[in-house]
Amino acid sequence: MSTTTDQQPRVAVVTGAGSGIGAACAQRLALDGHAVAVVDRDLDAARLTADLVTRDGGTAVAYGADVCDSPVVTSTVESIVTDLGPVGILVNNAGILRDAMLFKLAEEDWDSVIDVHLKGAYLFSRAAQRTMVEQRYGRIVNMSSTSALGNRGQANYAAAKAGIQGFTRTLALELGPFGVTVNAVGPGFIETAMTRSVAERTGADFEALRGRMAESVATRRTGQPSDVARAVSFLAAEDAGFITGQCLYVDGGLTLPSLPA
Ligand code: NAP
């Protein structure tokens, strides 16, 4: 496999890598020369991504794990260290949507969204940081969202994604002295199963939604998982070691202020 950089190969863990952005991150990090632990609650989906990586000449092992399950996260990270070696890169990407306006937002939908995004990132980071601190090297990239800035019908998701940014800055402060950088990526509208599910749930035609979203941003197009994976690869690189505590929006300009002409 020809790699995109000549940085030292590491072990990269990507959660929620059975589809969408996580799968693209796994493929991209493999192209960068890293061995990838493909983690998803759906082991079959994780295996499909791992197969794509190995088909292209990379190294990948699939793991079935729910990021919210503390004992499972601990044993999964132990297995990864045994199978592939100490973790050098962690991408906390697993995510779900349970959208509703506040007056209809069910408690279980609040809890599940906060759990998958925040508790999941906390559990995996806590388990992985041990080997990073021992190595005096690490790159953690957490998946935030433009929804962190507020989005109708997403009080649970926006709170989780804004929480991810505070979590990121705090870990950056705590782990920086040990050679570990911690950053976030904030995607805008990216074409994945997640955004297709939004169209389905609201009864909108996906192509029409995609067209509207494209028209609303400076780049006049919607994002692809590979757009986000490129940013993750950049922040996960060895020579990005002076960048920490940041959130890099990958949104085609969605978060730019729109000033009156
Ligand atoms: P996706 O295609 O639905 O992928 C998310 C993956 O995470 C799925 O494979 C999902 O499995 C897995 N997952 C969910 N809960 C899990 C758990 N408890 N443990 C382990 N794996 C779990 O969505 P995506 O669009 O690629 O989203 C990836 C990340 O980007 C998420 O954090 C999302 O919030 C964020 N994001 C996406 C967009 C966008 O426009 N797509 C924008 C901003 C941020 P199941 O399929 O079984 O649920």
PDB file of C-alpha atoms and ligand atoms in Angstrom:
ATOM      1  CA  MET A   1       0.000   0.000   0.000  1.00  0.00           C
ATOM      2  CA  SER A   2       1.440   3.430  -0.879  1.00  0.00           C
ATOM      3  CA  THR A   3       0.933   5.732   2.099  1.00  0.00           C
ATOM      4  CA  THR A   4       0.170   9.460   2.018  1.00  0.00           C
ATOM      5  CA  THR A   5       2.904  10.455   4.499  1.00  0.00           C
ATOM      6  CA  ASP A   6       6.118   9.041   5.871  1.00  0.00           C
ATOM      7  CA  GLN A   7       5.171   9.580   9.536  1.00  0.00           C
ATOM      8  CA  GLN A   8       5.791   6.821  12.074  1.00  0.00           C
ATOM      9  CA  PRO A   9       3.057   4.183  11.862  1.00  0.00           C
ATOM     10  CA  ARG A  10       0.774   4.147  14.905  1.00  0.00           C
ATOM     11  CA  VAL A  11      -2.223   2.203  16.100  1.00  0.00           C
ATOM     12  CA  ALA A  12      -5.346   4.239  15.344  1.00  0.00           C
ATOM     13  CA  VAL A  13      -8.703   3.481  16.987  1.00  0.00           C
ATOM     14  CA  VAL A  14     -11.833   4.779  15.268  1.00  0.00           C
ATOM     15  CA  THR A  15     -15.214   4.336  16.979  1.00  0.00           C
ATOM     16  CA  GLY A  16     -18.427   4.155  14.972  1.00  0.00           C
ATOM     17  CA  ALA A  17     -16.270   3.111  12.027  1.00  0.00           C
ATOM     18  CA  GLY A  18     -18.815   0.702  10.565  1.00  0.00           C
ATOM     19  CA  SER A  19     -20.261   3.426   8.359  1.00  0.00           C
ATOM     20  CA  GLY A  20     -20.138   7.020   7.152  1.00  0.00           C
ATOM     21  CA  ILE A  21     -17.517   9.377   8.539  1.00  0.00           C
ATOM     22  CA  GLY A  22     -15.939   6.756  10.815  1.00  0.00           C
ATOM     23  CA  ALA A  23     -15.422   4.331   7.935  1.00  0.00           C
ATOM     24  CA  ALA A  24     -13.820   7.119   5.874  1.00  0.00           C
ATOM     25  CA  CYS A  25     -11.549   8.018   8.819  1.00  0.00           C
ATOM     26  CA  ALA A  26     -10.456   4.387   9.162  1.00  0.00           C
ATOM     27  CA  GLN A  27      -9.622   4.206   5.459  1.00  0.00           C
ATOM     28  CA  ARG A  28      -7.815   7.535   5.488  1.00  0.00           C
ATOM     29  CA  LEU A  29      -5.725   6.730   8.589  1.00  0.00           C
ATOM     30  CA  ALA A  30      -4.763   3.404   6.996  1.00  0.00           C
ATOM     31  CA  LEU A  31      -3.632   5.335   3.904  1.00  0.00           C
ATOM     32  CA  ASP A  32      -1.514   7.436   6.264  1.00  0.00           C
ATOM     33  CA  GLY A  33       0.242   4.195   7.221  1.00  0.00           C
ATOM     34  CA  HIS A  34      -1.445   3.425  10.535  1.00  0.00           C
ATOM     35  CA  ALA A  35      -2.856   0.083  11.713  1.00  0.00           C
ATOM     36  CA  VAL A  36      -6.542   0.679  12.377  1.00  0.00           C
ATOM     37  CA  ALA A  37      -8.831  -0.747  15.053  1.00  0.00           C
ATOM     38  CA  VAL A  38     -12.279  -0.471  13.493  1.00  0.00           C
ATOM     39  CA  VAL A  39     -14.801  -0.263  16.352  1.00  0.00           C
ATOM     40  CA  ASP A  40     -18.566  -0.304  15.953  1.00  0.00           C
ATOM     41  CA  ARG A  41     -21.470  -1.690  17.951  1.00  0.00           C
ATOM     42  CA  ASP A  42     -22.291  -3.648  14.791  1.00  0.00           C
ATOM     43  CA  LEU A  43     -19.385  -6.099  14.380  1.00  0.00           C
ATOM     44  CA  ASP A  44     -20.451  -7.044  10.844  1.00  0.00           C
ATOM     45  CA  ALA A  45     -20.346  -3.387   9.778  1.00  0.00           C
ATOM     46  CA  ALA A  46     -16.920  -3.009  11.425  1.00  0.00           C
ATOM     47  CA  ARG A  47     -15.732  -6.092   9.509  1.00  0.00           C
ATOM     48  CA  LEU A  48     -16.858  -4.586   6.194  1.00  0.00           C
ATOM     49  CA  THR A  49     -14.785  -1.449   6.844  1.00  0.00           C
ATOM     50  CA  ALA A  50     -11.788  -3.519   7.987  1.00  0.00           C
ATOM     51  CA  ASP A  51     -12.093  -5.599   4.793  1.00  0.00           C
ATOM     52  CA  LEU A  52     -12.017  -2.425   2.672  1.00  0.00           C
ATOM     53  CA  VAL A  53      -8.820  -1.337   4.435  1.00  0.00           C
ATOM     54  CA  THR A  54      -7.097  -4.700   4.061  1.00  0.00           C
ATOM     55  CA  ARG A  55      -8.244  -5.012   0.435  1.00  0.00           C
ATOM     56  CA  ASP A  56      -6.335  -1.769  -0.206  1.00  0.00           C
ATOM     57  CA  GLY A  57      -3.224  -3.195   1.477  1.00  0.00           C
ATOM     58  CA  GLY A  58      -3.672  -1.639   4.928  1.00  0.00           C
ATOM     59  CA  THR A  59      -3.863  -3.239   8.360  1.00  0.00           C
ATOM     60  CA  ALA A  60      -7.191  -3.289  10.181  1.00  0.00           C
ATOM     61  CA  VAL A  61      -8.915  -5.371  12.835  1.00  0.00           C
ATOM     62  CA  ALA A  62     -12.662  -5.148  13.545  1.00  0.00           C
ATOM     63  CA  TYR A  63     -14.093  -4.969  17.073  1.00  0.00           C
ATOM     64  CA  GLY A  64     -17.741  -5.043  18.125  1.00  0.00           C
ATOM     65  CA  ALA A  65     -18.254  -2.697  21.075  1.00  0.00           C
ATOM     66  CA  ASP A  66     -20.856  -0.336  22.475  1.00  0.00           C
ATOM     67  CA  VAL A  67     -18.950   2.843  23.392  1.00  0.00           C
ATOM     68  CA  CYS A  68     -21.289   3.414  26.369  1.00  0.00           C
ATOM     69  CA  ASP A  69     -20.481   0.105  28.045  1.00  0.00           C
ATOM     70  CA  SER A  70     -17.582   0.693  30.430  1.00  0.00           C
ATOM     71  CA  PRO A  71     -16.375  -2.932  30.909  1.00  0.00           C
ATOM     72  CA  VAL A  72     -16.682  -3.548  27.156  1.00  0.00           C
ATOM     73  CA  VAL A  73     -14.665  -0.405  26.355  1.00  0.00           C
ATOM     74  CA  THR A  74     -11.944  -1.441  28.818  1.00  0.00           C
ATOM     75  CA  SER A  75     -11.678  -4.967  27.418  1.00  0.00           C
ATOM     76  CA  THR A  76     -11.827  -3.721  23.806  1.00  0.00           C
ATOM     77  CA  VAL A  77      -8.906  -1.336  24.338  1.00  0.00           C
ATOM     78  CA  GLU A  78      -6.994  -4.170  26.071  1.00  0.00           C
ATOM     79  CA  SER A  79      -7.637  -6.431  23.060  1.00  0.00           C
ATOM     80  CA  ILE A  80      -6.517  -3.684  20.661  1.00  0.00           C
ATOM     81  CA  VAL A  81      -3.257  -3.225  22.588  1.00  0.00           C
ATOM     82  CA  THR A  82      -2.674  -7.009  22.544  1.00  0.00           C
ATOM     83  CA  ASP A  83      -3.569  -7.404  18.849  1.00  0.00           C
ATOM     84  CA  LEU A  84      -2.046  -4.268  17.347  1.00  0.00           C
ATOM     85  CA  GLY A  85       0.030  -2.481  20.018  1.00  0.00           C
ATOM     86  CA  PRO A  86      -0.299   0.650  22.170  1.00  0.00           C
ATOM     87  CA  VAL A  87      -2.863   3.175  20.972  1.00  0.00           C
ATOM     88  CA  GLY A  88      -1.346   6.263  19.334  1.00  0.00           C
ATOM     89  CA  ILE A  89      -4.457   7.787  17.739  1.00  0.00           C
ATOM     90  CA  LEU A  90      -8.059   7.774  18.944  1.00  0.00           C
ATOM     91  CA  VAL A  91     -10.977   9.122  16.932  1.00  0.00           C
ATOM     92  CA  ASN A  92     -14.133   9.369  19.062  1.00  0.00           C
ATOM     93  CA  ASN A  93     -16.657   9.323  16.238  1.00  0.00           C
ATOM     94  CA  ALA A  94     -19.573   7.043  17.227  1.00  0.00           C
ATOM     95  CA  GLY A  95     -22.828   8.938  17.212  1.00  0.00           C
ATOM     96  CA  ILE A  96     -26.599   8.803  17.002  1.00  0.00           C
ATOM     97  CA  LEU A  97     -29.450  11.245  16.445  1.00  0.00           C
ATOM     98  CA  ARG A  98     -32.714  11.299  18.376  1.00  0.00           C
ATOM     99  CA  ASP A  99     -34.100  14.639  17.203  1.00  0.00           C
ATOM    100  CA  ALA A 100     -37.211  16.288  18.643  1.00  0.00           C
ATOM    101  CA  MET A 101     -38.314  19.741  19.704  1.00  0.00           C
ATOM    102  CA  LEU A 102     -37.901  20.194  23.462  1.00  0.00           C
ATOM    103  CA  PHE A 103     -41.598  19.768  24.310  1.00  0.00           C
ATOM    104  CA  LYS A 104     -41.544  16.334  22.653  1.00  0.00           C
ATOM    105  CA  LEU A 105     -38.017  15.299  23.598  1.00  0.00           C
ATOM    106  CA  ALA A 106     -38.258  12.024  25.528  1.00  0.00           C
ATOM    107  CA  GLU A 107     -35.977  11.464  28.508  1.00  0.00           C
ATOM    108  CA  GLU A 108     -34.551   8.265  27.014  1.00  0.00           C
ATOM    109  CA  ASP A 109     -33.644  10.182  23.847  1.00  0.00           C
ATOM    110  CA  TRP A 110     -31.876  12.830  25.917  1.00  0.00           C
ATOM    111  CA  ASP A 111     -29.977  10.117  27.825  1.00  0.00           C
ATOM    112  CA  SER A 112     -29.015   7.978  24.830  1.00  0.00           C
ATOM    113  CA  VAL A 113     -27.614  10.909  22.811  1.00  0.00           C
ATOM    114  CA  ILE A 114     -25.644  12.289  25.770  1.00  0.00           C
ATOM    115  CA  ASP A 115     -24.398   8.772  26.554  1.00  0.00           C
ATOM    116  CA  VAL A 116     -23.183   7.771  23.085  1.00  0.00           C
ATOM    117  CA  HIS A 117     -21.421  11.047  22.326  1.00  0.00           C
ATOM    118  CA  LEU A 118     -20.155  12.189  25.721  1.00  0.00           C
ATOM    119  CA  LYS A 119     -19.871   9.081  27.860  1.00  0.00           C
ATOM    120  CA  GLY A 120     -18.573   7.127  24.861  1.00  0.00           C
ATOM    121  CA  ALA A 121     -15.826   9.687  24.196  1.00  0.00           C
ATOM    122  CA  TYR A 122     -14.996   9.830  27.909  1.00  0.00           C
ATOM    123  CA  LEU A 123     -14.748   6.032  28.304  1.00  0.00           C
ATOM    124  CA  PHE A 124     -12.620   5.487  25.193  1.00  0.00           C
ATOM    125  CA  SER A 125     -10.355   8.459  25.969  1.00  0.00           C
ATOM    126  CA  ARG A 126      -9.856   7.302  29.555  1.00  0.00           C
ATOM    127  CA  ALA A 127      -8.967   3.783  28.416  1.00  0.00           C
ATOM    128  CA  ALA A 128      -6.663   4.926  25.581  1.00  0.00           C
ATOM    129  CA  GLN A 129      -4.834   7.750  27.365  1.00  0.00           C
ATOM    130  CA  ARG A 130      -2.996   5.284  29.601  1.00  0.00           C
ATOM    131  CA  THR A 131      -0.991   3.858  26.719  1.00  0.00           C
ATOM    132  CA  MET A 132      -0.597   7.326  25.181  1.00  0.00           C
ATOM    133  CA  VAL A 133       0.847   8.781  28.386  1.00  0.00           C
ATOM    134  CA  GLU A 134       3.190   5.780  28.726  1.00  0.00           C
ATOM    135  CA  GLN A 135       4.424   6.389  25.161  1.00  0.00           C
ATOM    136  CA  ARG A 136       4.544  10.174  25.690  1.00  0.00           C
ATOM    137  CA  TYR A 137       2.646  10.400  22.391  1.00  0.00           C
ATOM    138  CA  GLY A 138      -0.966  10.603  21.383  1.00  0.00           C
ATOM    139  CA  ARG A 139      -3.529  12.217  19.113  1.00  0.00           C
ATOM    140  CA  ILE A 140      -7.181  12.303  20.149  1.00  0.00           C
ATOM    141  CA  VAL A 141      -9.746  13.685  17.701  1.00  0.00           C
ATOM    142  CA  ASN A 142     -13.339  14.045  18.900  1.00  0.00           C
ATOM    143  CA  MET A 143     -16.291  14.412  16.540  1.00  0.00           C
ATOM    144  CA  SER A 144     -18.261  17.558  17.308  1.00  0.00           C
ATOM    145  CA  SER A 145     -20.690  19.241  14.891  1.00  0.00           C
ATOM    146  CA  THR A 146     -21.888  22.621  13.680  1.00  0.00           C
ATOM    147  CA  SER A 147     -24.958  21.740  15.779  1.00  0.00           C
ATOM    148  CA  ALA A 148     -22.838  22.583  18.848  1.00  0.00           C
ATOM    149  CA  LEU A 149     -23.673  26.207  17.984  1.00  0.00           C
ATOM    150  CA  GLY A 150     -27.411  25.461  18.271  1.00  0.00           C
ATOM    151  CA  ASN A 151     -29.903  23.744  15.983  1.00  0.00           C
ATOM    152  CA  ARG A 152     -33.702  23.538  16.224  1.00  0.00           C
ATOM    153  CA  GLY A 153     -34.934  20.101  17.236  1.00  0.00           C
ATOM    154  CA  GLN A 154     -31.531  18.984  18.482  1.00  0.00           C
ATOM    155  CA  ALA A 155     -31.305  20.119  22.127  1.00  0.00           C
ATOM    156  CA  ASN A 156     -29.829  16.742  23.143  1.00  0.00           C
ATOM    157  CA  TYR A 157     -27.425  16.524  20.195  1.00  0.00           C
ATOM    158  CA  ALA A 158     -26.353  20.191  20.389  1.00  0.00           C
ATOM    159  CA  ALA A 159     -25.673  19.835  24.125  1.00  0.00           C
ATOM    160  CA  ALA A 160     -23.605  16.700  23.482  1.00  0.00           C
ATOM    161  CA  LYS A 161     -21.643  18.266  20.625  1.00  0.00           C
ATOM    162  CA  ALA A 162     -20.983  21.490  22.573  1.00  0.00           C
ATOM    163  CA  GLY A 163     -19.974  19.286  25.519  1.00  0.00           C
ATOM    164  CA  ILE A 164     -17.491  17.518  23.247  1.00  0.00           C
ATOM    165  CA  GLN A 165     -15.765  20.860  22.684  1.00  0.00           C
ATOM    166  CA  GLY A 166     -15.391  21.550  26.422  1.00  0.00           C
ATOM    167  CA  PHE A 167     -14.237  17.972  26.932  1.00  0.00           C
ATOM    168  CA  THR A 168     -11.680  18.444  24.133  1.00  0.00           C
ATOM    169  CA  ARG A 169     -10.229  21.645  25.585  1.00  0.00           C
ATOM    170  CA  THR A 170     -10.003  20.105  29.058  1.00  0.00           C
ATOM    171  CA  LEU A 171      -8.252  16.937  27.871  1.00  0.00           C
ATOM    172  CA  ALA A 172      -5.890  19.127  25.831  1.00  0.00           C
ATOM    173  CA  LEU A 173      -4.847  20.882  29.054  1.00  0.00           C
ATOM    174  CA  GLU A 174      -4.516  17.642  31.038  1.00  0.00           C
ATOM    175  CA  LEU A 175      -2.719  15.525  28.428  1.00  0.00           C
ATOM    176  CA  GLY A 176      -0.589  18.164  26.650  1.00  0.00           C
ATOM    177  CA  PRO A 177       2.367  17.750  29.031  1.00  0.00           C
ATOM    178  CA  PHE A 178       2.519  14.065  28.018  1.00  0.00           C
ATOM    179  CA  GLY A 179       2.800  14.668  24.278  1.00  0.00           C
ATOM    180  CA  VAL A 180      -0.888  14.057  23.656  1.00  0.00           C
ATOM    181  CA  THR A 181      -2.875  16.565  21.597  1.00  0.00           C
ATOM    182  CA  VAL A 182      -6.675  16.647  21.741  1.00  0.00           C
ATOM    183  CA  ASN A 183      -8.756  18.362  19.080  1.00  0.00           C
ATOM    184  CA  ALA A 184     -12.275  18.296  17.695  1.00  0.00           C
ATOM    185  CA  VAL A 185     -13.692  18.330  14.191  1.00  0.00           C
ATOM    186  CA  GLY A 186     -17.067  19.953  13.576  1.00  0.00           C
ATOM    187  CA  PRO A 187     -18.713  18.670  10.403  1.00  0.00           C
ATOM    188  CA  GLY A 188     -21.589  20.488   8.729  1.00  0.00           C
ATOM    189  CA  PHE A 189     -23.955  18.583   6.439  1.00  0.00           C
ATOM    190  CA  ILE A 190     -22.179  15.386   5.385  1.00  0.00           C
ATOM    191  CA  GLU A 191     -23.869  12.775   3.186  1.00  0.00           C
ATOM    192  CA  THR A 192     -24.143   9.676   5.368  1.00  0.00           C
ATOM    193  CA  ALA A 193     -26.766   7.323   6.777  1.00  0.00           C
ATOM    194  CA  MET A 194     -27.257   9.879   9.552  1.00  0.00           C
ATOM    195  CA  THR A 195     -28.321  12.722   7.249  1.00  0.00           C
ATOM    196  CA  ARG A 196     -30.386  10.311   5.137  1.00  0.00           C
ATOM    197  CA  SER A 197     -32.228   9.320   8.324  1.00  0.00           C
ATOM    198  CA  VAL A 198     -33.045  12.998   8.943  1.00  0.00           C
ATOM    199  CA  ALA A 199     -34.674  13.194   5.512  1.00  0.00           C
ATOM    200  CA  GLU A 200     -36.590   9.955   6.121  1.00  0.00           C
ATOM    201  CA  ARG A 201     -37.802  11.035   9.554  1.00  0.00           C
ATOM    202  CA  THR A 202     -39.040  14.411   8.334  1.00  0.00           C
ATOM    203  CA  GLY A 203     -40.577  12.978   5.173  1.00  0.00           C
ATOM    204  CA  ALA A 204     -38.260  15.116   3.018  1.00  0.00           C
ATOM    205  CA  ASP A 205     -36.749  13.943  -0.239  1.00  0.00           C
ATOM    206  CA  PHE A 206     -33.003  13.476   0.399  1.00  0.00           C
ATOM    207  CA  GLU A 207     -31.985  14.985  -2.949  1.00  0.00           C
ATOM    208  CA  ALA A 208     -34.111  18.062  -2.263  1.00  0.00           C
ATOM    209  CA  LEU A 209     -32.652  18.384   1.248  1.00  0.00           C
ATOM    210  CA  ARG A 210     -29.160  18.004  -0.144  1.00  0.00           C
ATOM    211  CA  GLY A 211     -29.847  20.704  -2.723  1.00  0.00           C
ATOM    212  CA  ARG A 212     -31.151  23.105  -0.065  1.00  0.00           C
ATOM    213  CA  MET A 213     -28.167  22.446   2.195  1.00  0.00           C
ATOM    214  CA  ALA A 214     -25.746  22.969  -0.710  1.00  0.00           C
ATOM    215  CA  GLU A 215     -27.385  26.298  -1.629  1.00  0.00           C
ATOM    216  CA  SER A 216     -27.052  27.510   1.968  1.00  0.00           C
ATOM    217  CA  VAL A 217     -23.244  27.240   2.177  1.00  0.00           C
ATOM    218  CA  ALA A 218     -20.378  29.157   0.619  1.00  0.00           C
ATOM    219  CA  THR A 219     -18.971  26.145  -1.237  1.00  0.00           C
ATOM    220  CA  ARG A 220     -22.384  25.364  -2.814  1.00  0.00           C
ATOM    221  CA  ARG A 221     -22.014  21.672  -2.131  1.00  0.00           C
ATOM    222  CA  THR A 222     -22.651  19.269   0.707  1.00  0.00           C
ATOM    223  CA  GLY A 223     -19.836  17.364   2.400  1.00  0.00           C
ATOM    224  CA  GLN A 224     -18.584  13.828   1.897  1.00  0.00           C
ATOM    225  CA  PRO A 225     -17.187  11.574   4.646  1.00  0.00           C
ATOM    226  CA  SER A 226     -13.763  11.928   2.977  1.00  0.00           C
ATOM    227  CA  ASP A 227     -13.874  15.712   3.603  1.00  0.00           C
ATOM    228  CA  VAL A 228     -14.064  15.059   7.346  1.00  0.00           C
ATOM    229  CA  ALA A 229     -11.517  12.236   7.222  1.00  0.00           C
ATOM    230  CA  ARG A 230      -9.021  14.647   5.644  1.00  0.00           C
ATOM    231  CA  ALA A 231      -9.319  16.980   8.662  1.00  0.00           C
ATOM    232  CA  VAL A 232      -9.018  14.064  11.086  1.00  0.00           C
ATOM    233  CA  SER A 233      -5.899  12.847   9.277  1.00  0.00           C
ATOM    234  CA  PHE A 234      -4.391  16.343   9.532  1.00  0.00           C
ATOM    235  CA  LEU A 235      -5.034  16.645  13.281  1.00  0.00           C
ATOM    236  CA  ALA A 236      -3.860  13.051  13.880  1.00  0.00           C
ATOM    237  CA  ALA A 237      -0.550  13.605  12.113  1.00  0.00           C
ATOM    238  CA  GLU A 238       2.741  13.600  13.962  1.00  0.00           C
ATOM    239  CA  ASP A 239       3.648  17.077  12.720  1.00  0.00           C
ATOM    240  CA  ALA A 240       0.364  18.573  14.022  1.00  0.00           C
ATOM    241  CA  GLY A 241       1.823  18.393  17.543  1.00  0.00           C
ATOM    242  CA  PHE A 242       1.521  22.137  18.267  1.00  0.00           C
ATOM    243  CA  ILE A 243      -2.226  22.199  17.537  1.00  0.00           C
ATOM    244  CA  THR A 244      -4.356  21.287  20.529  1.00  0.00           C
ATOM    245  CA  GLY A 245      -7.695  22.165  22.105  1.00  0.00           C
ATOM    246  CA  GLN A 246      -9.128  23.365  18.790  1.00  0.00           C
ATOM    247  CA  CYS A 247     -12.322  22.640  16.901  1.00  0.00           C
ATOM    248  CA  LEU A 248     -11.865  22.582  13.132  1.00  0.00           C
ATOM    249  CA  TYR A 249     -15.188  23.070  11.349  1.00  0.00           C
ATOM    250  CA  VAL A 250     -15.532  21.109   8.107  1.00  0.00           C
ATOM    251  CA  ASP A 251     -18.762  22.646   6.900  1.00  0.00           C
ATOM    252  CA  GLY A 252     -18.318  24.293   3.500  1.00  0.00           C
ATOM    253  CA  GLY A 253     -18.752  27.649   5.216  1.00  0.00           C
ATOM    254  CA  LEU A 254     -22.014  26.906   7.074  1.00  0.00           C
ATOM    255  CA  THR A 255     -20.770  28.654  10.227  1.00  0.00           C
ATOM    256  CA  LEU A 256     -19.541  31.782   8.405  1.00  0.00           C
ATOM    257  CA  PRO A 257     -21.498  34.916   9.275  1.00  0.00           C
ATOM    258  CA  SER A 258     -23.771  36.018   6.463  1.00  0.00           C
ATOM    259  CA  LEU A 259     -23.478  39.817   6.367  1.00  0.00           C
ATOM    260  CA  PRO A 260     -26.070  41.918   4.508  1.00  0.00           C
ATOM    261  CA  ALA A 261     -24.881  42.733   0.955  1.00  0.00           C
TER     262      ALA A 261
HETATM  263  P1  NAP B   1     -23.461   7.109  10.775  1.00  0.00           P
HETATM  264  O1  NAP B   1     -23.229   6.798   9.339  1.00  0.00           O
HETATM  265  O2  NAP B   1     -24.783   6.809  11.375  1.00  0.00           O
HETATM  266  O3  NAP B   1     -22.281   6.425  11.603  1.00  0.00           O
HETATM  267  C1  NAP B   1     -22.263   6.401  13.000  1.00  0.00           C
HETATM  268  C2  NAP B   1     -21.741   5.047  13.417  1.00  0.00           C
HETATM  269  O4  NAP B   1     -21.630   5.018  14.857  1.00  0.00           O
HETATM  270  C3  NAP B   1     -22.705   3.919  13.013  1.00  0.00           C
HETATM  271  O5  NAP B   1     -21.986   2.836  12.477  1.00  0.00           O
HETATM  272  C4  NAP B   1     -23.341   3.579  14.342  1.00  0.00           C
HETATM  273  O6  NAP B   1     -23.845   2.271  14.420  1.00  0.00           O
HETATM  274  C5  NAP B   1     -22.178   3.782  15.286  1.00  0.00           C
HETATM  275  N1  NAP B   1     -22.639   3.846  16.672  1.00  0.00           N
HETATM  276  C6  NAP B   1     -23.733   4.456  17.150  1.00  0.00           C
HETATM  277  N2  NAP B   1     -23.854   4.259  18.458  1.00  0.00           N
HETATM  278  C7  NAP B   1     -22.806   3.496  18.840  1.00  0.00           C
HETATM  279  C8  NAP B   1     -22.373   2.948  20.072  1.00  0.00           C
HETATM  280  N3  NAP B   1     -23.074   3.143  21.201  1.00  0.00           N
HETATM  281  N4  NAP B   1     -21.239   2.222  20.103  1.00  0.00           N
HETATM  282  C9  NAP B   1     -20.517   1.995  18.962  1.00  0.00           C
HETATM  283  N5  NAP B   1     -20.892   2.476  17.760  1.00  0.00           N
HETATM  284  C10 NAP B   1     -22.020   3.226  17.697  1.00  0.00           C
HETATM  285  O7  NAP B   1     -23.240   8.664  11.049  1.00  0.00           O
HETATM  286  P2  NAP B   1     -22.123   9.690  10.539  1.00  0.00           P
HETATM  287  O8  NAP B   1     -22.834  10.750   9.829  1.00  0.00           O
HETATM  288  O9  NAP B   1     -20.990   8.991   9.894  1.00  0.00           O
HETATM  289  O10 NAP B   1     -21.675  10.296  11.944  1.00  0.00           O
HETATM  290  C11 NAP B   1     -20.394  10.065  12.517  1.00  0.00           C
HETATM  291  C12 NAP B   1     -20.118  11.160  13.544  1.00  0.00           C
HETATM  292  O11 NAP B   1     -20.111  12.434  12.901  1.00  0.00           O
HETATM  293  C13 NAP B   1     -21.182  11.246  14.656  1.00  0.00           C
HETATM  294  O12 NAP B   1     -20.558  11.559  15.877  1.00  0.00           O
HETATM  295  C14 NAP B   1     -22.045  12.402  14.193  1.00  0.00           C
HETATM  296  O13 NAP B   1     -22.718  13.002  15.264  1.00  0.00           O
HETATM  297  C15 NAP B   1     -20.998  13.308  13.564  1.00  0.00           C
HETATM  298  N6  NAP B   1     -21.532  14.283  12.635  1.00  0.00           N
HETATM  299  C16 NAP B   1     -22.146  13.889  11.470  1.00  0.00           C
HETATM  300  C17 NAP B   1     -22.635  14.872  10.606  1.00  0.00           C
HETATM  301  C18 NAP B   1     -23.313  14.531   9.310  1.00  0.00           C
HETATM  302  O14 NAP B   1     -23.797  15.450   8.631  1.00  0.00           O
HETATM  303  N7  NAP B   1     -23.361  13.280   8.892  1.00  0.00           N
HETATM  304  C19 NAP B   1     -22.486  16.226  10.916  1.00  0.00           C
HETATM  305  C20 NAP B   1     -21.870  16.575  12.106  1.00  0.00           C
HETATM  306  C21 NAP B   1     -21.378  15.595  12.947  1.00  0.00           C
HETATM  307  P3  NAP B   1     -25.429   2.063  14.073  1.00  0.00           P
HETATM  308  O15 NAP B   1     -25.541   2.234  12.596  1.00  0.00           O
HETATM  309  O16 NAP B   1     -25.669   0.670  14.558  1.00  0.00           O
HETATM  310  O17 NAP B   1     -26.179   3.122  14.854  1.00  0.00           O
END
